[in-house]
XYZ file of C-alpha atoms in Angstrom:
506
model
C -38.668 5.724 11.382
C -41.508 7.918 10.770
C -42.063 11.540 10.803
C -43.743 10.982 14.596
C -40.099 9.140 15.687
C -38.335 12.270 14.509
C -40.771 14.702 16.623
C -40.343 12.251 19.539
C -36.561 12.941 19.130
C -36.718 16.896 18.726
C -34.427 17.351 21.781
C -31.761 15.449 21.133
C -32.099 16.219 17.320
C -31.805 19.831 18.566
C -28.678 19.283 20.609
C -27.024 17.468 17.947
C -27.363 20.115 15.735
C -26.936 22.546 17.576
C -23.313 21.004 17.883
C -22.822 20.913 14.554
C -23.846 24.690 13.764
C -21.426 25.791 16.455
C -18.605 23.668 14.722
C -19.173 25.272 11.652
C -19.520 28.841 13.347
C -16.327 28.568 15.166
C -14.692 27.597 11.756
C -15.571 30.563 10.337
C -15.200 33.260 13.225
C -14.011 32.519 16.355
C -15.690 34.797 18.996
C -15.968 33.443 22.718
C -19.277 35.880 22.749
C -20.618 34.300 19.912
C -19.706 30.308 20.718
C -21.646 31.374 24.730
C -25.023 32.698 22.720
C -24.859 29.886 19.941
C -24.576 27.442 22.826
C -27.406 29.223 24.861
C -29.978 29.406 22.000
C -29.135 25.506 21.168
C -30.309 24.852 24.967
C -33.643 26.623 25.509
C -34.381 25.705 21.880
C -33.728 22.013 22.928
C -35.721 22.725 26.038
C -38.227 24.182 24.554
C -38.895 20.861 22.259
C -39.006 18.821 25.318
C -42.258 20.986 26.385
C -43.742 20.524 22.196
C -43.036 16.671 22.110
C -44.499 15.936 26.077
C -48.554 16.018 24.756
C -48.724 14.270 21.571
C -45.408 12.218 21.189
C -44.501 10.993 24.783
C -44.394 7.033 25.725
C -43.017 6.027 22.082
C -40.522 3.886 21.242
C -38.287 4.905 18.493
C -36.423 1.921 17.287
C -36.149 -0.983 20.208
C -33.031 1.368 21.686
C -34.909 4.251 22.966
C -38.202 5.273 24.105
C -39.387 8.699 24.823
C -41.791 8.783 27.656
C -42.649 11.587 30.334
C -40.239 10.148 32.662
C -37.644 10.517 29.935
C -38.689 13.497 29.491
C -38.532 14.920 32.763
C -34.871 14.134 33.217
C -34.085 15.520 29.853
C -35.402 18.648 30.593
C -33.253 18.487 34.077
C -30.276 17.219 31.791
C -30.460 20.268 29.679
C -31.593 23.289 32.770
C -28.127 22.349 34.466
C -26.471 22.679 31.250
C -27.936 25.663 30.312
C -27.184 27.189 33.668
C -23.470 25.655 33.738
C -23.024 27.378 30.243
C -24.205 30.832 32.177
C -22.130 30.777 34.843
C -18.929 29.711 32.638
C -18.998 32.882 30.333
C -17.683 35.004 33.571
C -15.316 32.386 34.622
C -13.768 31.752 30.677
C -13.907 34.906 30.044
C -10.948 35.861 32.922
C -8.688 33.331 31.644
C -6.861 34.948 28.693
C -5.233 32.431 28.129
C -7.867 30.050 27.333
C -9.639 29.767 23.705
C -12.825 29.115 25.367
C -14.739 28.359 22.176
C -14.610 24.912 21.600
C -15.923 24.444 25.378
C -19.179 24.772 24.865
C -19.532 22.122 21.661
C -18.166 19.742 24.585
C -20.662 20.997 26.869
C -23.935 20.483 24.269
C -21.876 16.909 23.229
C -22.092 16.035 27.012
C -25.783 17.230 27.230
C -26.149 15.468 24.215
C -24.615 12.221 25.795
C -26.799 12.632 29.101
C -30.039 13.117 27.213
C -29.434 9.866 25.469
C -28.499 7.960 28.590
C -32.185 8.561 29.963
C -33.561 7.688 27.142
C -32.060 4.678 26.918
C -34.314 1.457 27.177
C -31.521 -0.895 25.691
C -27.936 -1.643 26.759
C -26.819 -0.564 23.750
C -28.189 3.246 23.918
C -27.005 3.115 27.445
C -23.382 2.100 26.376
C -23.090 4.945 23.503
C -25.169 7.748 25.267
C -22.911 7.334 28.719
C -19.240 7.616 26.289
C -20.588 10.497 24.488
C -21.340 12.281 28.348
C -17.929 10.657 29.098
C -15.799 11.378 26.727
C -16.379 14.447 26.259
C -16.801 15.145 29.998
C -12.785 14.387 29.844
C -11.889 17.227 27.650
C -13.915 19.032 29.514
C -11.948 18.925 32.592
C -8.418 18.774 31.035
C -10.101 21.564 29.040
C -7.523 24.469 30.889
C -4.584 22.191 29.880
C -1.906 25.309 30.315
C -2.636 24.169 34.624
C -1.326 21.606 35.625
C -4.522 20.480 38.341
C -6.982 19.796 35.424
C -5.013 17.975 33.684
C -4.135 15.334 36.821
C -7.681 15.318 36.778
C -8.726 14.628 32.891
C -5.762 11.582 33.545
C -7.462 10.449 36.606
C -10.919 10.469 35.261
C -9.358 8.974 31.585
C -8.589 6.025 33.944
C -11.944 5.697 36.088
C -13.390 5.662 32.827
C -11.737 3.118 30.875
C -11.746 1.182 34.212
C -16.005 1.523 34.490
C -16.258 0.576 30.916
C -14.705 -2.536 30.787
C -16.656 -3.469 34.135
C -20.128 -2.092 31.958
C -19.035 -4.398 28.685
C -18.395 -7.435 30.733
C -20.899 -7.302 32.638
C -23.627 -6.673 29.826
C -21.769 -9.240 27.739
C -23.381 -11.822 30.820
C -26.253 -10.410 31.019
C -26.979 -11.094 27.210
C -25.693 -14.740 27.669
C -28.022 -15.271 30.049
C -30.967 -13.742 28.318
C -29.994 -13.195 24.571
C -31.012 -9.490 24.437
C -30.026 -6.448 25.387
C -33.491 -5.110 25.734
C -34.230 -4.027 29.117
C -37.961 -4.897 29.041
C -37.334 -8.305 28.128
C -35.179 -9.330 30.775
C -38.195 -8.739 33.220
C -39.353 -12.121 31.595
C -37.769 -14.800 33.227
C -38.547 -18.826 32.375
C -40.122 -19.537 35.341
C -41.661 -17.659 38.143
C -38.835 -16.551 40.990
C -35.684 -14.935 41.112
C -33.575 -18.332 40.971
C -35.057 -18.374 37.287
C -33.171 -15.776 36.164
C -29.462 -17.568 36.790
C -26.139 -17.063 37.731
C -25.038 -15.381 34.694
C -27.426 -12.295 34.950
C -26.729 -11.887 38.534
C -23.150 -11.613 38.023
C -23.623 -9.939 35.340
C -26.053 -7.331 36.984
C -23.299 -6.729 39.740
C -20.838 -5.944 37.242
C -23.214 -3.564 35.898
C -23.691 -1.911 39.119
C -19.734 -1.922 39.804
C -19.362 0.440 36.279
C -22.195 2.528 37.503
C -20.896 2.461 40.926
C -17.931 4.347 39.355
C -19.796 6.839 36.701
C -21.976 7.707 40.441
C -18.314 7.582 42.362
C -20.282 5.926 45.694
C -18.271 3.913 48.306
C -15.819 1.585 47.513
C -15.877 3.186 44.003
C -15.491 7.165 44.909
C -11.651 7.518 45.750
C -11.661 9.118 42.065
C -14.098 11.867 43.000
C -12.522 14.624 45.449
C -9.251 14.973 43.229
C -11.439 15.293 39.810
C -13.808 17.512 41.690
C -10.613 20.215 42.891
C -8.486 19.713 39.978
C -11.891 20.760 37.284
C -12.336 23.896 36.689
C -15.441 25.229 38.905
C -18.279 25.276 36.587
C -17.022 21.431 34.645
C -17.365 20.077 38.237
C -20.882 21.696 38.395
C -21.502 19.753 35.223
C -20.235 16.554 36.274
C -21.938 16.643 40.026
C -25.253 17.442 37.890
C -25.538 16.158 35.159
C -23.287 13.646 34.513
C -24.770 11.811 38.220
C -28.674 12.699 37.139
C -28.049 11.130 34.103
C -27.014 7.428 35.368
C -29.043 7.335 38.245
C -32.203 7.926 36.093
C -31.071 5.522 34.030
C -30.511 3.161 36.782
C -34.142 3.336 37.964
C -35.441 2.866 34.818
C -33.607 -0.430 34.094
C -34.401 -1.899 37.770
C -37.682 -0.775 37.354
C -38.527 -2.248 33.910
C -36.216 -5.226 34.421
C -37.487 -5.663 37.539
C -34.510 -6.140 39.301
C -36.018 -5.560 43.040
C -37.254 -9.235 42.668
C -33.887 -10.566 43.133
C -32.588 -10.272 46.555
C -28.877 -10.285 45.108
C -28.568 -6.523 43.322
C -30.822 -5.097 46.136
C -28.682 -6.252 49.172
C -25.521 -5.381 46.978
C -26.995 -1.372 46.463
C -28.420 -1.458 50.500
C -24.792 -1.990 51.370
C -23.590 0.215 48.866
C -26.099 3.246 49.912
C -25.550 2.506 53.846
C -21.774 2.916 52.874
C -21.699 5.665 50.991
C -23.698 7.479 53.736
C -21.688 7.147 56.529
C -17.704 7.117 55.031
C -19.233 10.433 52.597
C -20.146 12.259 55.948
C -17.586 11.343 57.845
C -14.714 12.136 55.329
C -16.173 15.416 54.379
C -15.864 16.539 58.157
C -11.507 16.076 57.722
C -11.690 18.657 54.881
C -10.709 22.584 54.675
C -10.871 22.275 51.193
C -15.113 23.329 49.862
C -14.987 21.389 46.826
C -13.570 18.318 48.307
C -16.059 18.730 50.950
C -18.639 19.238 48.297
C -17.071 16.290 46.922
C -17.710 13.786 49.659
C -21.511 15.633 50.488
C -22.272 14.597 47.248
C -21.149 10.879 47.568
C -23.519 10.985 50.979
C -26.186 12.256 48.727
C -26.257 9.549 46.022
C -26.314 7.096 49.322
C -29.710 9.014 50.397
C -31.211 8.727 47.185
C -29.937 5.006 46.507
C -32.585 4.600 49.723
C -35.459 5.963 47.853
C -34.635 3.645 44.670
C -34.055 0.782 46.556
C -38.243 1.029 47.969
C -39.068 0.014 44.947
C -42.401 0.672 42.714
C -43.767 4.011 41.788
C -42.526 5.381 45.061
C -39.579 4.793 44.662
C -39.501 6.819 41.232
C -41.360 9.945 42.980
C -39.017 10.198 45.808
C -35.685 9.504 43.626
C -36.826 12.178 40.918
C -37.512 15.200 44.021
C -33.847 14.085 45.640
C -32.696 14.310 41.907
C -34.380 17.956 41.268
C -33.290 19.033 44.641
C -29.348 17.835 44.384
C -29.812 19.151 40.856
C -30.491 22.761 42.129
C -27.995 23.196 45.261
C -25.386 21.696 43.949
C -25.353 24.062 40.860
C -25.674 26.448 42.907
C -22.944 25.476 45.451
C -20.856 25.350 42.603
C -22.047 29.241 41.144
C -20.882 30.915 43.854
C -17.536 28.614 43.689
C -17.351 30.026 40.350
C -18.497 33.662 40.813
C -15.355 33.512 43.950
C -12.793 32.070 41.845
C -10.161 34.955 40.700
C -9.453 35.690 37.378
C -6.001 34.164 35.925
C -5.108 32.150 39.445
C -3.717 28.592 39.865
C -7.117 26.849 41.497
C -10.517 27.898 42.005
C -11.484 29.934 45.611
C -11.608 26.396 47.199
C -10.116 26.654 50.388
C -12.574 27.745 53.583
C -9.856 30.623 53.990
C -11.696 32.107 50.666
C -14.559 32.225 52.298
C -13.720 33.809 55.816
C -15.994 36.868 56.767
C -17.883 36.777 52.687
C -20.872 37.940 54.307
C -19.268 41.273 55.674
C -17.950 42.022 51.842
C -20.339 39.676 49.540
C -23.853 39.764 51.515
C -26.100 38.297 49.130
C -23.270 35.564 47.261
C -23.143 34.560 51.270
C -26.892 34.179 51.690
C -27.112 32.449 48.309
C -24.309 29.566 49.681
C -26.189 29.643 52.831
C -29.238 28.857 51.638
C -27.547 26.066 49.315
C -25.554 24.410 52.274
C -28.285 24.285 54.588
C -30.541 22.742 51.403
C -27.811 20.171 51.386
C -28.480 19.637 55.394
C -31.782 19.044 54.753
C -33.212 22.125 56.865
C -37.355 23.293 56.921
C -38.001 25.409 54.459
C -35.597 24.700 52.041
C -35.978 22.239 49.250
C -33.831 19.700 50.556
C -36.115 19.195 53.835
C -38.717 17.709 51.213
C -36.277 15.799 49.027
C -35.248 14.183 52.805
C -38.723 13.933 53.955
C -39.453 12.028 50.557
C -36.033 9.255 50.876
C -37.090 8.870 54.863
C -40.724 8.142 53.560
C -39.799 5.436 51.207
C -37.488 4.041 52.847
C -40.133 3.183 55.938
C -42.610 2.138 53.736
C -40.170 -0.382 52.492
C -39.252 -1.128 56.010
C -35.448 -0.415 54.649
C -34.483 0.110 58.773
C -31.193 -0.194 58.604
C -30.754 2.468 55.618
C -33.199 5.149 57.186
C -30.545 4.970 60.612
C -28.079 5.685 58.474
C -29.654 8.109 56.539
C -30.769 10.131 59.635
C -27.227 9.630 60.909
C -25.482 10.758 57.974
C -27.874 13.939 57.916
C -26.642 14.567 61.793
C -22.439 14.601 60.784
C -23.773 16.419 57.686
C -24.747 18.969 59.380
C -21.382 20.384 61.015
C -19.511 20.838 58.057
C -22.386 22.394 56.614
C -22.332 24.782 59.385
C -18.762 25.167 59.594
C -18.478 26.788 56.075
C -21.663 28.965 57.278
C -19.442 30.226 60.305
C -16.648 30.986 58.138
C -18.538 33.290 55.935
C -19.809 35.044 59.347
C -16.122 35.074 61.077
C -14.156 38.365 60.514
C -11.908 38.831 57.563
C -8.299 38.366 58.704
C -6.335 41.510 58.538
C -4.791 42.756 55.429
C -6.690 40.506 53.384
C -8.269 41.864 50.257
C -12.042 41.724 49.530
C -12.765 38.651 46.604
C -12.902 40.218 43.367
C -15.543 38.876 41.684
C -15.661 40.601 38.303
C -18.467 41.740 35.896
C -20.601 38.342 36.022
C -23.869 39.888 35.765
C -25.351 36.661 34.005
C -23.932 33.905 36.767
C -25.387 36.277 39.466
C -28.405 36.224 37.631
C -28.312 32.324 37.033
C -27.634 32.400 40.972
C -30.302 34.174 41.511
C -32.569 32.291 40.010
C -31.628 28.943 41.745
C -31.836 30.584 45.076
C -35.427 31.346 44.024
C -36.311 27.800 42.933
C -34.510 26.742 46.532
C -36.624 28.369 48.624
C -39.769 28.798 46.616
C -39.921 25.178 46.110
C -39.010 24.651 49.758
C -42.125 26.394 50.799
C -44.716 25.499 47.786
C -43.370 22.077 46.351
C -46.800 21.281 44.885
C -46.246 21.884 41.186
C -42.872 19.791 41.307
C -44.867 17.161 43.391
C -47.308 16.613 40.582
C -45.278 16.692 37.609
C -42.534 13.751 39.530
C -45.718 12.083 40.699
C -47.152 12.359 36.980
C -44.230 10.974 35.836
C -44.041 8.106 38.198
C -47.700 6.995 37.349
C -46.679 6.945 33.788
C -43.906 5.336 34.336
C -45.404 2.400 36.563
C -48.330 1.873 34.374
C -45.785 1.391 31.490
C -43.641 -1.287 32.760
C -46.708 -2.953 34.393
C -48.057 -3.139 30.500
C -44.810 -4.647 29.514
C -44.053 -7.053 31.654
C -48.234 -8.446 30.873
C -47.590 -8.490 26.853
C -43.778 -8.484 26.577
C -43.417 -11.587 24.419
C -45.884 -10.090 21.900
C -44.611 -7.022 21.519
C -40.739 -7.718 20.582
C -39.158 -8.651 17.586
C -38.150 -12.732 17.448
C -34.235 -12.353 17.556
C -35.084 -9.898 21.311
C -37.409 -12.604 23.043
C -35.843 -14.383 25.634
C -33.896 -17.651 25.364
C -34.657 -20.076 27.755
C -31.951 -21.816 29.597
C-alpha cells in the first residue's frame, strides 16, 4: 500500500482511531460528557475525510478486498450522518439512566460505524464477511447494552441467535460460490466460461441463494423477519435507530454492488428468488403492522415493507436501479431516524421500556406541538405523501420498477403503500385525540441537542421533499460512476486480476 491507499482509506482510518483514542480516554477518566464529544468529533472528522478523499482518491482499489469509489463513498457518508445523529440523540436518553455507565456505548457505536463503512466498501467476500461481524457484533452489545432490564437483554439473546444463524448461511454459501469460481472477488465472478447464465453452474446458484438467505436475515425481510419486532421493542430507542439505519443501509448497498458487478440480474434464479422475496415482504410487512398498538413494532414491520419497496428498485437492474435504490436509501435513512428521535426524546427517564405504546402518544400535539409535527411529517414520509421526501423515493421504486416491466412488484408496491397508509394515520390521530383524564403531560427532559438533531431531519424531510435536485445529482453521479466501472470490468477483467483470482473453468 501506498501513501494514496492510505488517503483513500481516511474514513475508516479515522473511525478506527477514533475508537482507539476513546478507549484510552475512558481508561484514564471516565466522563459520559467527555466519551459523547470524543465520539462526536471522531464522526464529523470521519465525515469530513469522506468530502477530502471524493476528488482526487475515489474509484481505487486498495488491496483486491476493497475499493473506494463515489458510490462507496456516498453510503459511507450516509453510514456515518446516522451515526452521528444516533450518538446526538443518545446523550439525552443515557444521560436519564443513572444507572447506566454510558461510556463504553459510544466505542460500540464508532466500532459499528466502523463495521458498516467497511461493508460498503467491500468488493470481496472476504471484506464483506469481516466488515458485516464488526457492525454485528458489536451491534449485540449494543442492544444488551442496558443489561440491568430485562427487555434488552431478550433482545441481545435473540439477535446473538439471528446472527450466528445468518452467518453460517453467509459462510456456506460463499464457501460454494468459491467452488464454483475459485475466488472470492466479486468482479470476477461476472466472468463466466461461456456466454449465458447456465455457464455459471449449480454451485454458484445455490450458493448465491444461500447468500441471499444470510442477507435476508441481516435485512430481516419475509420469511426471515420474525427476529425483527422483538429486537426492535426490547433495544433501547436510539440502538434500534442504529440498527433500522445503518445496520440495513449498510447490506443493502452492499447487495447492489455485488449484483451489480457480479452481474447477478443475468441469472433468472437470484432475481425470481428476491421478486418473491420483495412482493412478500410488502404485503405480510403492511398487513402485520396494521394488528399493532405497539409504535416500534409497528415501525418494525413498516420497515420490513420498506426494504420490499426498495428490493423493487434493485431488482430493475442497471444504473437505474442504483439511482432509485440510493434516494429510497437516503429517504428511509432520514424518517426513520427521525421516527426513532422523537421515540427517544418521549421515552421517560429511569422507566422499564421506551414510550412505545400508541397510549404515549394520545393528544402529544395538545402538550408537545412541534415533537407532534416532527412525527407527523416522518409518518406521512413513510406513506409516501407529496411533498415529503418519501413521495420521491416512491416515485423513483414505481419508476424502475415499470421500466423493468416488474408488474407484479409495482401492484404490490402500490398496494402495500394503500394498507400503509392507515396505520400511518392512526398514530397521526392519536397525537390529535384528547389526552385521557388525569394523565400527566410526557416529560421530556433537557435534550436540547436531540431536538436540535430533530430539527434538522425535519428540515432535510421536507426541504428535500420540495427541492430534491442536489440529492438527485449526487445519487445520479454516483450511479454513472458506478455503471461505467463495472462496465470497464467486466471488458478487461481477466487482465486486470492477479493469477490465483481468475476464474477456474469447470
Amino acid at each position: 500500500m501506498n501513501a494514496a491507499d492510505f488517503q483513500a482509506l481516511a474514513p475508516l482510518i479515522v473511525l478506527s482511531v477514533a475508537a482507539v483514542l476513546l478507549m484510552l480516554l475512558i481508561a484514564v477518566r471516565r466522563s459520559h460528557a467527555m466519551a459523547a464529544w470524543a465520539s462526536g468529533i471522531g464522526l464529523v472528522t470521519a465525515l469530513a475525510s469522506v468530502v477530502f478523499v471524493s476528488a482526487p482518491h475515489s474509484g481505487r482499489h486498495v488491496t483486491p478486498l476493497l475499493i473506494v469509489d463515489d458510490y462507496a463513498l456516498f453510503y459511507i457518508g450516509l453510514v456515518i450522518v446516522a451515526a452521528l445523529a444516533v450518538s446526538v440523540i443518545s446523550h439525552g436518553y443515557l444521560k436519564s439512566r443513572d444507572r447506566l455507565p454510558c461510556e463504553e456505548y459510544y466505542v460500540l457505536l464508532l466500532l459499528a460505524t466502523l463495521g458498516a463503512a467497511t461493508t460498503v466498501a467491500a468488493d470481496h467476500f472476504a471484506a464483506f464477511f469481516l466488515g458485516l461481524e464488526t457492525l454485528s457484533i458489536a451491534l449485540l452489545g449494543l442492544i444488551a447494552y442496558p443489561h440491568v432490564a430485562e427487555r434488552p437483554v431478550e433482545a441481545g439473546v435473540k439477535y446473538l441467535v439471528l446472527s450466528g444463524v445468518a452467518s453460517a448461511f453467509l459462510l456456506f454459501g460463499i464457501a460454494l460460490v468459491y467452488a464454483q469460481t475459485g475466488t472470492l472477488s466479486f468482479a470476477a465472478q461476472a466472468v463466466v466460461p461461456a456466454a449465458g447464465a447456465d455457464a455459471r453452474g449449480l454451485y454458484w446458484l445455490n450458493g448465491v441463494a444461500l447468500i441471499l438467505v444470510g442477507i435476508g436475515f441481516k435485512l430481516s425481510v419475509v420469511p426471515f423477519h420474525m427476529w425483527a419486532p422483538d429486537v426492535y421493542e426490547g433495544a433501547p430507542a436510539p440502538v434500534t435507530a442504529f440498527l433500522a439505519v445503518v445496520s440495513k443501509c449498510a447490506v443493502f448497498a452492499l447487495l447492489l454492488r455485488y449484483f451489480l458487478t457480479a452481474d447477478a440480474w443475468a441469472s433468472a434464479g437470484p432475481a425470481t428468488i428476491l421478486s418473491i422475496i420483495a412482493v412478500l415482504s410488502m404485503i405480510a410487512g403492511n398487513l402485520l403492522a396494521l394488528l399493532q398498538d405497539n409504535v416500534k413494532r409497528v415501525l418494525a414491520y413498516s420497515s420490513i415493507a420498506h426494504l420490499g419497496y426498495a428490493l423493487v428498485a434493485l431488482l430493475a437492474g442497471g444504473a437505474l436501479a442504483v439511482e432509485a435504490v440510493s434516494v429510497y436509501l437516503a429517504m428511509y435513512a432520514v424518517t426513520t431516524l427521525g421516527a426513532f428521535g422523537v421515540v427517544t426524546i418521549l421515552s421517560r427517564p429511569g422507566a422499564e421500556c421506551d414510550a412505545d405504546t400508541l397510549e404515549d402518544y394520545r393528544g402529544l400535539f395538545w402538550v408537545r406541538p412541534w415533537l407532534a409535527l416532527a412525527f407527523a411529517a416522518m409518518l406521512l414520509s413513510l406513506a409516501g405523501i407529496p411533498l415529503t421526501l418519501g413521495f420521491i423515493a416512491k416515485f423513483y421504486a414505481v419508476a424502475s420498477g415499470v421500466s423493468a416491466s416488474l408488474w407484479l412488484p409495482v401492484v404490490a408496491l402500490v398496494i402495500g403503500s394503500i394498507i400503509g397508509l392507515y396505520y400511518y394515520l392512526r398514530i397521526i390521530v392519536a397525537m390529535l385525540s384528547a389526552r385521557s383524564a388525569g394523565t400527566a403531560a410526557p416529560a421530556t427532559g433537557s435534550q436540547w441537542p436531540a431536538y436540535a438533531a430533530l430539527a434538522l431531519l425535519t428540515v432535510a424531510l421536507l426541504g428535500l421533499g420540495v427541492f430534491p435536485s442536489p440529492l438527485v445529482a449526487v445519487v445520479r453521479a454516483t450511479a454513472a460512476d458506478l455503471a461505467e466501472r463495472t462496465e470497464l470490468t467486466r471488458v478487461q477483467p481477466a487482465t486486470s486480476m492477479a493469477p490465483s483470482e481468475r476464474l477456474r473453468p469447470r
